Amino acid sequence: MIALLALAAILPQQVFIATPRGLAAVPVSTERGIAAVAAARLMGPLGLVTSLEGTSVRVVVGGRTFDFDLGAPFVRIGDAAYPLVGAPYVARDTLFLPLHWLADFVPRLSSGRYRWDAVRARLEETPAVAALPAVPASSTLTVGTANAITGLRLPHTIVVDPGHGGIDPGNPGQTFPGHLAEKDVTLSIGRLLRAELMRRGLNVVLTRATDTLIALADRPTFCRAECDLFVSIHVNSMPKGPRQGRASGVETYFVSDAKTEDQKRVSQMENDAMRFDTRAPGDGPLAFILNDLQLNEYLRESARLADLVQGRVASIHPGGDRGVQQGPFLVLAAARRPAVLVEAGFATHSGDGAFLTSALGQRKIVNAIADGIVTYLLEFERKLAVGGSGR
Ligand SMILES: [Zn+2]
């Protein structure tokens, strides 16, 4: 929660609406813990039309109709409902709409009329362009029958990211047999996790399926339209010293500022793969991404996902429970979805090393991560259903 406050401090105070008719500044309110804008402030610059009936809100902008329910974190477009990172609300007789809707759904469904510039926090109206078909969001709420294994009713896509690869071995796997390094174990667990999630009816994208290097900055790009959450798999290690052979167990990270020396060590270790990135630094500096308006909304979801995954894996891990941790991981910050990084155990601990490289150990880790993901998604679907019943 300290992290949320710290990030709220760097949220822009306002967003801009740039149209051929001029530039309007619209204040951003965070009074309800989400970034929101007053609908009335969008009427002039966007020609927004709103109507409020009971708890039902209808908003028409750019020829598109968006339906909301007060207090429900989703937006309906035609017959489909899409999750939002926050709910619309009324305060001081003013209707507030989530900034997520303005920054994401308005441009996406505007057939090219609007684009969102996240760096400048600016919604820009472009001169008339040829009409493009609207791109549907990933989590369309077409309520089907529950999946027999998971109980999930919606399609979900998970991006699984096996850490390191190719010329970047990750840590050398001191206690691993043979020449195995971190990159081999993360790949093995990642592929097993894909198979297990697919067996449970989920869609899975692997950032790498072979021993190849994917630049850190490119990994989150696998998590775009068709992605509900991002899970990066890594193996921990302790530097030389009295603690080297003693530290053991699993920890799960979500992105924020590091608070402890251990958190700094792990995030520096994993961000270090940047040195294999041949592009100029500055392509995606963390500070730049942390400014993103939506990040602190995803933080809360990431913290919950981390909690569920950590709880499941810790319950089967012989090395013990090191808890949910926070760190400034580049690979998580850019995912723009709930994102966690699992440090599945210590390559510098002989017990963890044996567990991580055994078929049974990997199977247990994978089942536990999959359990955590499914529990998270069930919670997520329940939240949508609660919103849907508010009509
Ligand atoms: Zn790693």
Coordinates of N, CA, C and O and ligand atoms in Angstrom, one line a residue, residues 164 182 234 270, ligand 1:
H164 N 15.4 -15.0 -19.0 CA 16.7 -15.2 -19.6 C 16.6 -16.0 -20.9 O 15.5 -16.1 -21.5
E182 N 20.1 -21.1 -14.9 CA 18.7 -20.6 -14.6 C 17.9 -20.6 -15.9 O 16.7 -21.0 -15.8
H234 N 11.5 -17.1 -12.8 CA 13.0 -17.0 -12.6 C 13.4 -17.9 -11.5 O 12.6 -18.5 -10.8
E270 N 17.7 -9.3 -12.1 CA 16.8 -9.6 -13.2 C 16.8 -8.5 -14.3 O 16.7 -8.8 -15.5
Ligands
ZN1 ZN 16.3 -14.5 -13.5

